[in-house]
Amino acid sequence: MSGTGSCTVVVGCQWGDEGKGKIVDVLAEDVDIVARYQGGANAGHTVHVGDEEFILHQIPSGILHPGKRCVLGNGVVLDVQQFFEEYEALSARGVDVEGRIGVSWRAHLLLPYHRLMDQVSETSAAEKIGTTGRGIGPAYEDKTGRRGVRVVDLANPERLHKRVAAAMERVCARLEALGHEDARDELQERLDEALALGERLLGIATDAGSEITAALKSGKRVLLEGAQGTALDVDHGTYPFVTSSSTTAGGAATGTGIGPTVIDSVVGVVKAYTTRVGEGPLPSAFEAKMDERVRELGAEFGATTGRPRRCGWFDSVLTRFAAQVNGLTALAITKLDVLDTLDELRIATHYRMPDGEVVRGFPADTWSLGSVEPVYETLPGWKTSIRDVRRLEDLPAAARAYLDRIEELTEAPVGWVSVGSQREQIIQVG
Ligand code: IMP
């Protein structure tokens, strides 16, 4: 890239909910464009500004910084109704949204039948994924099955209606087979409501890849914001207990239409412990009492669904794998303050496999992950509040030792440490 612009990816390195919203919000201060590259309304990025809490599902957290441009890339599956609801809700709270958001012509539409199919499939599935019920899987199925409807199709009503009618036939046949014979009329009504927003969406459509590339060439700074996390990536995660998109840094290029060579840095966000919502293994899970304690301390309930998150010790086997898959240049560690009252802390360094072998790499076999025994290292707690600390050297020695060990085991340098939900509760390292 010949320009002087910079391009940073922010990616989750656990099972989502790492606090990416907060880190993007902090980093957005110094960029011109924030773009989302995958996922949809399954995400719930919580950002605190003063006394106000914002939970963003589809609009990038950069919207909370006046004047920053926000882009939704082709890798996103856009729930158009939910998108405009979020848009209106932000406007009503005084955020100036007008003219600041662009949606890729190539993004796929997530339509009401995707939501219904997601909910019905989950209910009837023998092996549940524990999805957010937002229609994500069915929308990506249509995309890769080459049956999807894209933003650009809204500009051609005849083609749009042909594709949507075909989709409705397929969906209603599936629904009937699953015992939902009477869904058609209501679904058609909701579909018409969604498509009625088409004109409005076309008004903000953009060629995201060209826009971002041109911005970089003219010296602008760009942040590419991931949703979910590495262990939920459709290729690299704990398949099949994953989401349906490429959450990892590689997805930032394919999901926005930029070339991978323009990416300068990749910031991996990890919580100072581990959480997971939905089905699937969590090797470093706490025992019940500790699980409840940390869930309360960290308010670990889903921002999108309100479901309680399972909690566990920091798992460096997973984050080392995430550092490799994403090519991390820095780590941002969030919610360190949640551990303030703990006597001691553990970090999983290896897994003992069901056959007794001790491994350092993250196993591909998701089912064996359910019965591995993590090998832990124990470190002392710091037993004091760190919420007002703003410099690394002011952290208690035990907290610094904990961070140092995470850095060593993950093989990525710590760049930021978040010590509370407010914007200013952040330590920038170096
Ligand atoms: P889906 O993305 O709704 O299909 O859900 C698939 C899996 O990803 C489920 O285990 C969800 O709980 C999980 N998931 C999806 N989005 C998020 C998120 O934003 N945070 C944490 N987990 C998520």
Tab-separated table of C-alpha atoms and ligand atoms in Angstrom:
chain	number	residue	atom	x	y	z
A	1	MET	CA	0.000	0.000	0.000
A	2	SER	CA	1.567	3.244	-1.108
A	3	GLY	CA	-0.445	5.604	1.109
A	4	THR	CA	0.262	6.420	4.709
A	5	GLY	CA	-3.020	5.077	6.064
A	6	SER	CA	-3.203	2.310	8.616
A	7	CYS	CA	-5.440	-0.688	8.913
A	8	THR	CA	-6.001	-2.538	12.191
A	9	VAL	CA	-8.163	-5.569	12.804
A	10	VAL	CA	-9.761	-6.113	16.209
A	11	VAL	CA	-10.607	-9.744	16.737
A	12	GLY	CA	-12.026	-11.816	19.596
A	13	CYS	CA	-9.710	-14.583	20.761
A	14	GLN	CA	-12.055	-16.676	22.906
A	15	TRP	CA	-15.754	-17.562	22.504
A	16	GLY	CA	-16.979	-14.020	21.913
A	17	ASP	CA	-17.987	-11.485	24.579
A	18	GLU	CA	-14.333	-10.560	25.156
A	19	GLY	CA	-15.134	-6.857	25.363
A	20	LYS	CA	-14.357	-5.993	21.745
A	21	GLY	CA	-16.934	-3.188	21.834
A	22	LYS	CA	-14.995	-1.392	24.549
A	23	ILE	CA	-11.620	-1.853	22.807
A	24	VAL	CA	-13.007	-0.724	19.439
A	25	ASP	CA	-14.555	2.258	21.178
A	26	VAL	CA	-11.165	3.186	22.677
A	27	LEU	CA	-9.238	2.662	19.422
A	28	ALA	CA	-11.915	4.405	17.322
A	29	GLU	CA	-10.784	7.707	18.792
A	30	ASP	CA	-7.752	7.604	16.468
A	31	VAL	CA	-9.283	6.276	13.259
A	32	ASP	CA	-11.453	7.606	10.437
A	33	ILE	CA	-13.442	4.508	9.493
A	34	VAL	CA	-14.703	1.544	11.532
A	35	ALA	CA	-15.975	-1.428	9.517
A	36	ARG	CA	-17.696	-4.663	10.556
A	37	TYR	CA	-16.676	-7.699	8.498
A	38	GLN	CA	-18.905	-10.607	9.518
A	39	GLY	CA	-21.807	-11.776	11.637
A	40	GLY	CA	-25.019	-9.890	12.159
A	41	ALA	CA	-27.446	-9.148	14.950
A	42	ASN	CA	-26.102	-12.127	16.937
A	43	ALA	CA	-23.398	-9.787	18.235
A	44	GLY	CA	-23.953	-7.567	21.239
A	45	HIS	CA	-21.194	-5.018	21.761
A	46	THR	CA	-21.613	-3.169	25.041
A	47	VAL	CA	-20.058	0.278	25.368
A	48	HIS	CA	-20.276	2.615	28.368
A	49	VAL	CA	-19.975	6.327	27.782
A	50	GLY	CA	-20.366	8.324	30.997
A	51	ASP	CA	-23.551	7.081	32.664
A	52	GLU	CA	-24.926	5.728	29.444
A	53	GLU	CA	-24.804	2.135	28.247
A	54	PHE	CA	-25.077	1.325	24.553
A	55	ILE	CA	-25.529	-2.205	23.243
A	56	LEU	CA	-24.755	-2.341	19.547
A	57	HIS	CA	-25.736	-5.347	17.485
A	58	GLN	CA	-24.994	-4.446	13.878
A	59	ILE	CA	-23.730	-0.881	13.793
A	60	PRO	CA	-19.973	-0.640	14.549
A	61	SER	CA	-19.080	0.810	17.959
A	62	GLY	CA	-17.263	3.639	16.135
A	63	ILE	CA	-20.664	5.319	15.743
A	64	LEU	CA	-20.323	6.615	19.306
A	65	HIS	CA	-17.429	8.841	18.198
A	66	PRO	CA	-18.831	11.889	16.377
A	67	GLY	CA	-17.820	12.154	12.748
A	68	LYS	CA	-16.357	8.667	12.301
A	69	ARG	CA	-17.544	6.778	9.255
A	70	CYS	CA	-18.998	3.281	9.902
A	71	VAL	CA	-19.181	0.598	7.233
A	72	LEU	CA	-20.828	-2.826	7.158
A	73	GLY	CA	-18.892	-5.092	4.825
A	74	ASN	CA	-19.979	-7.818	2.431
A	75	GLY	CA	-19.230	-10.487	5.050
A	76	VAL	CA	-22.080	-9.267	7.237
A	77	VAL	CA	-25.592	-10.739	7.056
A	78	LEU	CA	-27.774	-7.680	7.474
A	79	ASP	CA	-31.081	-7.846	9.323
A	80	VAL	CA	-32.516	-4.715	7.755
A	81	GLN	CA	-35.363	-4.202	10.254
A	82	GLN	CA	-33.140	-4.655	13.256
A	83	PHE	CA	-30.533	-2.414	11.625
A	84	PHE	CA	-32.918	0.517	11.204
A	85	GLU	CA	-34.329	-0.029	14.716
A	86	GLU	CA	-30.790	0.293	16.055
A	87	TYR	CA	-30.232	3.321	13.827
A	88	GLU	CA	-33.392	5.035	15.151
A	89	ALA	CA	-32.624	4.129	18.760
A	90	LEU	CA	-29.167	5.723	18.472
A	91	SER	CA	-30.640	8.855	16.852
A	92	ALA	CA	-33.251	9.095	19.601
A	93	ARG	CA	-30.447	9.079	22.164
A	94	GLY	CA	-28.737	11.979	20.459
A	95	VAL	CA	-26.116	10.097	18.404
A	96	ASP	CA	-25.734	11.752	15.014
A	97	VAL	CA	-26.042	8.776	12.671
A	98	GLU	CA	-27.199	10.513	9.489
A	99	GLY	CA	-24.822	10.085	6.555
A	100	ARG	CA	-22.251	8.212	8.620
A	101	ILE	CA	-23.080	4.579	7.824
A	102	GLY	CA	-22.433	2.687	4.611
A	103	VAL	CA	-23.575	-0.864	3.843
A	104	SER	CA	-21.814	-2.965	1.217
A	105	TRP	CA	-23.711	-3.629	-2.009
A	106	ARG	CA	-22.484	-7.190	-1.636
A	107	ALA	CA	-23.750	-7.822	1.902
A	108	HIS	CA	-26.414	-10.510	2.167
A	109	LEU	CA	-29.820	-9.718	3.590
A	110	LEU	CA	-30.967	-11.653	6.615
A	111	LEU	CA	-34.723	-11.864	6.143
A	112	PRO	CA	-37.529	-12.878	8.543
A	113	TYR	CA	-37.602	-16.441	7.229
A	114	HIS	CA	-33.956	-16.898	8.288
A	115	ARG	CA	-34.838	-16.010	11.860
A	116	LEU	CA	-37.791	-18.358	11.923
A	117	MET	CA	-35.777	-21.206	10.369
A	118	ASP	CA	-33.008	-20.685	12.944
A	119	GLN	CA	-35.470	-20.873	15.836
A	120	VAL	CA	-37.393	-23.832	14.440
A	121	SER	CA	-34.216	-25.768	13.521
A	122	GLU	CA	-32.733	-25.253	16.977
A	123	THR	CA	-35.900	-26.436	18.678
A	124	SER	CA	-36.101	-29.574	16.561
A	125	ALA	CA	-32.352	-30.373	16.371
A	126	ALA	CA	-31.061	-33.495	18.116
A	127	GLU	CA	-27.729	-31.748	18.657
A	128	LYS	CA	-28.338	-28.142	19.651
A	129	ILE	CA	-25.831	-25.364	18.954
A	130	GLY	CA	-27.454	-22.904	21.348
A	131	THR	CA	-27.679	-20.187	18.691
A	132	THR	CA	-28.808	-16.655	19.423
A	133	GLY	CA	-31.907	-17.306	17.288
A	134	ARG	CA	-31.119	-14.323	15.079
A	135	GLY	CA	-31.178	-16.270	11.799
A	136	ILE	CA	-27.421	-16.273	11.282
A	137	GLY	CA	-26.912	-19.927	10.242
A	138	PRO	CA	-29.758	-20.009	7.693
A	139	ALA	CA	-28.646	-16.672	6.176
A	140	TYR	CA	-25.083	-17.933	5.630
A	141	GLU	CA	-26.468	-21.248	4.335
A	142	ASP	CA	-28.343	-19.305	1.660
A	143	LYS	CA	-25.194	-17.305	0.897
A	144	THR	CA	-22.908	-20.301	0.387
A	145	GLY	CA	-25.755	-22.231	-1.265
A	146	ARG	CA	-25.865	-19.370	-3.809
A	147	ARG	CA	-29.525	-18.720	-3.050
A	148	GLY	CA	-29.038	-15.541	-1.037
A	149	VAL	CA	-30.379	-12.043	-1.628
A	150	ARG	CA	-27.864	-9.194	-1.518
A	151	VAL	CA	-28.248	-5.477	-0.942
A	152	VAL	CA	-27.564	-4.880	-4.647
A	153	ASP	CA	-30.615	-7.015	-5.534
A	154	LEU	CA	-32.841	-4.407	-3.899
A	155	ALA	CA	-32.122	-2.177	-6.885
A	156	ASN	CA	-33.784	-4.653	-9.237
A	157	PRO	CA	-37.327	-5.345	-7.940
A	158	GLU	CA	-38.086	-8.024	-10.505
A	159	ARG	CA	-34.993	-10.082	-9.676
A	160	LEU	CA	-35.472	-9.448	-5.976
A	161	HIS	CA	-39.037	-10.738	-5.941
A	162	LYS	CA	-38.123	-13.791	-7.988
A	163	ARG	CA	-35.339	-14.752	-5.582
A	164	VAL	CA	-37.355	-14.008	-2.466
A	165	ALA	CA	-40.390	-15.924	-3.761
A	166	ALA	CA	-38.188	-18.945	-4.452
A	167	ALA	CA	-36.750	-18.674	-0.942
A	168	MET	CA	-40.235	-18.483	0.574
A	169	GLU	CA	-41.263	-21.662	-1.256
A	170	ARG	CA	-38.208	-23.528	0.038
A	171	VAL	CA	-38.613	-22.245	3.581
A	172	CYS	CA	-42.352	-22.922	3.774
A	173	ALA	CA	-41.838	-26.469	2.482
A	174	ARG	CA	-39.201	-27.029	5.205
A	175	LEU	CA	-41.438	-25.486	7.831
A	176	GLU	CA	-44.365	-27.653	6.783
A	177	ALA	CA	-42.182	-30.745	7.034
A	178	LEU	CA	-41.302	-29.668	10.574
A	179	GLY	CA	-44.977	-29.248	11.516
A	180	HIS	CA	-45.379	-25.481	11.000
A	181	GLU	CA	-48.022	-25.472	8.263
A	182	ASP	CA	-49.517	-22.102	9.106
A	183	ALA	CA	-46.429	-19.869	9.098
A	184	ARG	CA	-46.695	-18.579	5.528
A	185	ASP	CA	-49.067	-15.593	5.890
A	186	GLU	CA	-47.354	-14.095	8.882
A	187	LEU	CA	-43.945	-14.672	7.350
A	188	GLN	CA	-45.008	-12.984	4.103
A	189	GLU	CA	-46.235	-9.996	6.092
A	190	ARG	CA	-42.936	-9.664	7.945
A	191	LEU	CA	-41.007	-10.140	4.735
A	192	ASP	CA	-42.969	-7.328	3.054
A	193	GLU	CA	-42.195	-5.076	6.022
A	194	ALA	CA	-38.491	-5.861	5.727
A	195	LEU	CA	-38.362	-5.316	1.978
A	196	ALA	CA	-40.233	-2.023	2.349
A	197	LEU	CA	-37.015	-0.733	3.919
A	198	GLY	CA	-35.105	-1.591	0.741
A	199	GLU	CA	-35.182	1.923	-0.741
A	200	ARG	CA	-33.847	3.359	2.477
A	201	LEU	CA	-31.065	0.801	2.576
A	202	LEU	CA	-30.132	1.504	-1.040
A	203	GLY	CA	-29.673	5.126	-0.010
A	204	ILE	CA	-26.684	4.147	2.140
A	205	ALA	CA	-25.259	1.330	-0.018
A	206	THR	CA	-21.568	1.595	-0.838
A	207	ASP	CA	-18.779	-0.317	-2.529
A	208	ALA	CA	-17.173	-1.026	0.839
A	209	GLY	CA	-13.908	-2.507	-0.449
A	210	SER	CA	-13.285	0.394	-2.829
A	211	GLU	CA	-14.267	2.969	-0.219
A	212	ILE	CA	-11.926	1.533	2.406
A	213	THR	CA	-9.056	1.010	-0.042
A	214	ALA	CA	-9.357	4.582	-1.330
A	215	ALA	CA	-9.466	5.885	2.229
A	216	LEU	CA	-6.275	3.983	3.077
A	217	LYS	CA	-4.565	5.306	-0.043
A	218	SER	CA	-5.419	8.846	0.977
A	219	GLY	CA	-3.796	8.308	4.371
A	220	LYS	CA	-6.888	7.546	6.457
A	221	ARG	CA	-6.885	5.125	9.372
A	222	VAL	CA	-9.235	2.174	9.373
A	223	LEU	CA	-10.339	-0.268	12.053
A	224	LEU	CA	-11.912	-3.565	11.054
A	225	GLU	CA	-14.153	-4.804	13.834
A	226	GLY	CA	-14.765	-8.523	14.311
A	227	ALA	CA	-17.766	-10.001	16.059
A	228	GLN	CA	-17.901	-13.237	18.088
A	229	GLY	CA	-14.473	-14.849	18.576
A	230	THR	CA	-11.825	-17.230	17.247
A	231	ALA	CA	-13.303	-20.293	18.971
A	232	LEU	CA	-16.622	-19.539	17.233
A	233	ASP	CA	-15.050	-19.265	13.751
A	234	VAL	CA	-16.689	-21.645	11.274
A	235	ASP	CA	-13.268	-23.034	10.213
A	236	HIS	CA	-11.059	-22.672	13.274
A	237	GLY	CA	-13.535	-22.817	16.126
A	238	THR	CA	-15.014	-25.657	18.122
A	239	TYR	CA	-17.047	-26.933	15.165
A	240	PRO	CA	-19.997	-27.545	15.030
A	241	PHE	CA	-20.544	-25.377	18.139
A	242	VAL	CA	-19.599	-22.230	16.243
A	243	THR	CA	-21.221	-19.375	14.397
A	244	SER	CA	-21.447	-19.528	10.599
A	245	SER	CA	-18.901	-16.891	9.609
A	246	SER	CA	-15.136	-16.274	9.484
A	247	THR	CA	-14.637	-14.410	12.724
A	248	THR	CA	-10.834	-14.546	12.524
A	249	ALA	CA	-8.520	-11.894	11.053
A	250	GLY	CA	-8.493	-13.506	7.595
A	251	GLY	CA	-12.232	-12.843	7.464
A	252	ALA	CA	-11.529	-9.128	7.786
A	253	ALA	CA	-10.121	-9.078	4.261
A	254	THR	CA	-12.742	-11.265	2.602
A	255	GLY	CA	-15.523	-9.665	4.633
A	256	THR	CA	-14.774	-6.091	3.573
A	257	GLY	CA	-13.209	-6.402	0.132
A	258	ILE	CA	-9.719	-5.180	0.949
A	259	GLY	CA	-6.537	-7.108	0.200
A	260	PRO	CA	-4.862	-8.843	3.175
A	261	THR	CA	-1.606	-6.989	2.475
A	262	VAL	CA	-3.120	-3.654	3.588
A	263	ILE	CA	-3.639	-4.914	7.139
A	264	ASP	CA	-0.894	-3.531	9.391
A	265	SER	CA	-1.858	-4.872	12.786
A	266	VAL	CA	-4.179	-7.318	14.480
A	267	VAL	CA	-5.331	-6.690	18.035
A	268	GLY	CA	-6.641	-9.788	19.793
A	269	VAL	CA	-9.128	-9.151	22.569
A	270	VAL	CA	-9.237	-11.597	25.478
A	271	LYS	CA	-11.010	-11.469	28.781
A	272	ALA	CA	-8.724	-11.983	31.807
A	273	TYR	CA	-10.687	-15.211	32.319
A	274	THR	CA	-12.837	-17.224	29.917
A	275	THR	CA	-16.563	-17.305	29.188
A	276	ARG	CA	-18.812	-19.134	26.808
A	277	VAL	CA	-22.503	-18.897	25.982
A	278	GLY	CA	-24.375	-21.542	23.982
A	279	GLU	CA	-23.529	-25.234	23.673
A	280	GLY	CA	-20.080	-26.815	23.255
A	281	PRO	CA	-17.049	-27.560	25.433
A	282	LEU	CA	-15.347	-25.084	27.779
A	283	PRO	CA	-12.210	-26.961	28.953
A	284	SER	CA	-11.175	-24.541	31.718
A	285	ALA	CA	-14.685	-24.229	33.221
A	286	PHE	CA	-14.915	-23.299	36.905
A	287	GLU	CA	-16.577	-25.551	39.421
A	288	ALA	CA	-20.142	-24.472	40.267
A	289	LYS	CA	-19.503	-22.101	43.178
A	290	MET	CA	-16.710	-20.198	41.460
A	291	ASP	CA	-18.728	-20.127	38.236
A	292	GLU	CA	-21.560	-18.364	40.021
A	293	ARG	CA	-19.204	-15.968	41.808
A	294	VAL	CA	-17.377	-14.805	38.681
A	295	ARG	CA	-20.625	-14.607	36.690
A	296	GLU	CA	-21.955	-12.175	39.300
A	297	LEU	CA	-18.677	-10.227	39.575
A	298	GLY	CA	-18.328	-9.886	35.800
A	299	ALA	CA	-22.077	-9.537	35.033
A	300	GLU	CA	-21.660	-12.425	32.619
A	301	PHE	CA	-25.049	-12.490	30.934
A	302	GLY	CA	-25.437	-12.339	27.140
A	303	ALA	CA	-25.856	-8.814	25.719
A	304	THR	CA	-28.102	-10.156	22.933
A	305	THR	CA	-30.030	-12.976	24.608
A	306	GLY	CA	-29.555	-12.374	28.352
A	307	ARG	CA	-28.403	-16.003	28.745
A	308	PRO	CA	-25.997	-16.678	31.631
A	309	ARG	CA	-22.455	-17.267	30.373
A	310	ARG	CA	-20.406	-20.206	31.629
A	311	CYS	CA	-17.146	-18.988	33.149
A	312	GLY	CA	-13.671	-20.469	33.552
A	313	TRP	CA	-9.975	-19.825	34.119
A	314	PHE	CA	-7.830	-18.112	31.486
A	315	ASP	CA	-7.033	-20.707	28.823
A	316	SER	CA	-3.675	-20.036	27.156
A	317	VAL	CA	-3.974	-23.145	24.974
A	318	LEU	CA	-6.860	-21.439	23.210
A	319	THR	CA	-5.345	-17.944	23.124
A	320	ARG	CA	-2.001	-19.238	21.805
A	321	PHE	CA	-3.938	-20.910	19.009
A	322	ALA	CA	-5.831	-17.648	18.459
A	323	ALA	CA	-2.542	-15.724	18.291
A	324	GLN	CA	-1.417	-18.072	15.529
A	325	VAL	CA	-4.648	-18.134	13.519
A	326	ASN	CA	-5.050	-14.358	13.641
A	327	GLY	CA	-1.387	-13.368	13.442
A	328	LEU	CA	-1.808	-11.150	16.501
A	329	THR	CA	0.455	-8.150	16.840
A	330	ALA	CA	-0.967	-7.203	20.255
A	331	LEU	CA	-3.319	-8.397	22.959
A	332	ALA	CA	-5.991	-6.332	24.678
A	333	ILE	CA	-6.899	-7.889	28.010
A	334	THR	CA	-10.293	-6.897	29.381
A	335	LYS	CA	-12.093	-7.183	32.720
A	336	LEU	CA	-8.928	-7.687	34.758
A	337	ASP	CA	-10.685	-5.841	37.606
A	338	VAL	CA	-13.282	-8.637	37.818
A	339	LEU	CA	-10.555	-10.790	39.405
A	340	ASP	CA	-9.711	-8.203	42.098
A	341	THR	CA	-11.128	-10.203	45.016
A	342	LEU	CA	-9.807	-13.658	44.120
A	343	ASP	CA	-7.220	-15.276	46.440
A	344	GLU	CA	-5.468	-17.054	43.630
A	345	LEU	CA	-5.733	-17.400	39.874
A	346	ARG	CA	-5.156	-20.260	37.530
A	347	ILE	CA	-4.037	-20.328	33.922
A	348	ALA	CA	-4.470	-23.410	31.733
A	349	THR	CA	-1.123	-24.036	30.028
A	350	HIS	CA	-1.716	-27.479	28.465
A	351	TYR	CA	-4.447	-30.067	28.096
A	352	ARG	CA	-4.240	-33.662	29.281
A	353	MET	CA	-6.082	-35.584	26.574
A	354	PRO	CA	-8.445	-38.461	27.400
A	355	ASP	CA	-5.617	-40.946	26.519
A	356	GLY	CA	-3.249	-39.270	29.000
A	357	GLU	CA	-1.120	-37.367	26.459
A	358	VAL	CA	-0.340	-33.770	27.471
A	359	VAL	CA	-0.668	-31.339	24.548
A	360	ARG	CA	0.159	-27.680	24.044
A	361	GLY	CA	-1.773	-27.182	20.805
A	362	PHE	CA	-5.523	-26.625	20.563
A	363	PRO	CA	-7.073	-29.943	19.451
A	364	ALA	CA	-9.196	-30.078	16.307
A	365	ASP	CA	-11.490	-32.736	17.761
A	366	THR	CA	-14.228	-30.773	19.524
A	367	TRP	CA	-15.566	-33.846	21.302
A	368	SER	CA	-12.224	-34.674	22.867
A	369	LEU	CA	-12.117	-31.056	24.104
A	370	GLY	CA	-15.149	-31.897	26.202
A	371	SER	CA	-13.154	-34.442	28.206
A	372	VAL	CA	-9.653	-32.915	28.327
A	373	GLU	CA	-8.238	-32.061	31.717
A	374	PRO	CA	-6.496	-28.689	31.679
A	375	VAL	CA	-3.040	-28.487	33.268
A	376	TYR	CA	-3.031	-25.353	35.417
A	377	GLU	CA	-0.465	-23.004	36.812
A	378	THR	CA	-1.526	-21.144	39.969
A	379	LEU	CA	-0.648	-17.506	40.628
A	380	PRO	CA	-1.451	-15.318	43.663
A	381	GLY	CA	-4.317	-12.813	43.492
A	382	TRP	CA	-3.771	-9.070	44.172
A	383	LYS	CA	-6.771	-8.587	46.471
A	384	THR	CA	-7.183	-4.889	45.875
A	385	SER	CA	-9.176	-2.736	43.479
A	386	ILE	CA	-7.352	-1.824	40.270
A	387	ARG	CA	-10.224	0.119	38.712
A	388	ASP	CA	-8.500	3.481	39.133
A	389	VAL	CA	-5.117	2.359	37.810
A	390	ARG	CA	-4.147	3.974	34.488
A	391	ARG	CA	-0.456	2.996	34.161
A	392	LEU	CA	0.970	-0.509	33.992
A	393	GLU	CA	3.619	0.281	36.597
A	394	ASP	CA	0.889	1.240	39.082
A	395	LEU	CA	-0.723	-2.194	38.994
A	396	PRO	CA	-0.033	-4.464	41.988
A	397	ALA	CA	2.931	-6.800	41.370
A	398	ALA	CA	0.650	-9.865	41.366
A	399	ALA	CA	-1.526	-8.363	38.615
A	400	ARG	CA	1.553	-7.537	36.536
A	401	ALA	CA	2.854	-11.089	37.034
A	402	TYR	CA	-0.501	-12.444	35.845
A	403	LEU	CA	-0.355	-10.295	32.693
A	404	ASP	CA	3.277	-11.203	32.061
A	405	ARG	CA	2.452	-14.893	32.233
A	406	ILE	CA	-0.505	-14.502	29.845
A	407	GLU	CA	1.746	-12.635	27.442
A	408	GLU	CA	4.436	-15.306	27.646
A	409	LEU	CA	2.062	-18.223	27.198
A	410	THR	CA	-0.017	-16.590	24.455
A	411	GLU	CA	3.091	-15.407	22.611
A	412	ALA	CA	1.628	-11.971	21.887
A	413	PRO	CA	2.538	-8.661	23.582
A	414	VAL	CA	-0.023	-6.975	25.812
A	415	GLY	CA	-0.960	-3.584	24.366
A	416	TRP	CA	-4.013	-2.632	26.441
A	417	VAL	CA	-5.520	-3.665	29.760
A	418	SER	CA	-9.086	-2.738	30.574
A	419	VAL	CA	-9.892	-2.282	34.266
A	420	GLY	CA	-13.558	-1.279	34.130
A	421	SER	CA	-16.400	-0.658	31.729
A	422	GLN	CA	-15.878	3.097	31.316
A	423	ARG	CA	-13.984	4.488	28.323
A	424	GLU	CA	-11.260	5.929	30.521
A	425	GLN	CA	-10.723	2.723	32.528
A	426	ILE	CA	-7.955	1.528	30.264
A	427	ILE	CA	-4.194	1.102	30.581
A	428	GLN	CA	-2.233	1.552	27.395
A	429	VAL	CA	1.048	-0.326	27.559
A	430	GLY	CA	4.120	1.368	26.148
B	1	IMP	P1	-25.372	-18.001	16.058
B	1	IMP	O1	-24.266	-17.099	15.698
B	1	IMP	O2	-26.597	-17.270	16.563
B	1	IMP	O3	-25.702	-18.987	14.977
B	1	IMP	O4	-24.894	-18.889	17.319
B	1	IMP	C1	-23.878	-19.883	17.202
B	1	IMP	C2	-23.022	-19.930	18.466
B	1	IMP	O5	-22.297	-18.720	18.590
B	1	IMP	C3	-23.825	-20.060	19.772
B	1	IMP	O6	-23.041	-20.804	20.686
B	1	IMP	C4	-23.940	-18.637	20.252
B	1	IMP	O7	-24.130	-18.554	21.649
B	1	IMP	C5	-22.580	-18.103	19.841
B	1	IMP	N1	-22.586	-16.651	19.616
B	1	IMP	C6	-23.065	-15.983	18.552
B	1	IMP	N2	-22.881	-14.672	18.685
B	1	IMP	C7	-22.234	-14.498	19.840
B	1	IMP	C8	-21.720	-13.344	20.508
B	1	IMP	O8	-21.797	-12.205	20.039
B	1	IMP	N3	-21.103	-13.581	21.695
B	1	IMP	C9	-20.954	-14.834	22.220
B	1	IMP	N4	-21.412	-15.924	21.631
B	1	IMP	C10	-22.056	-15.766	20.441
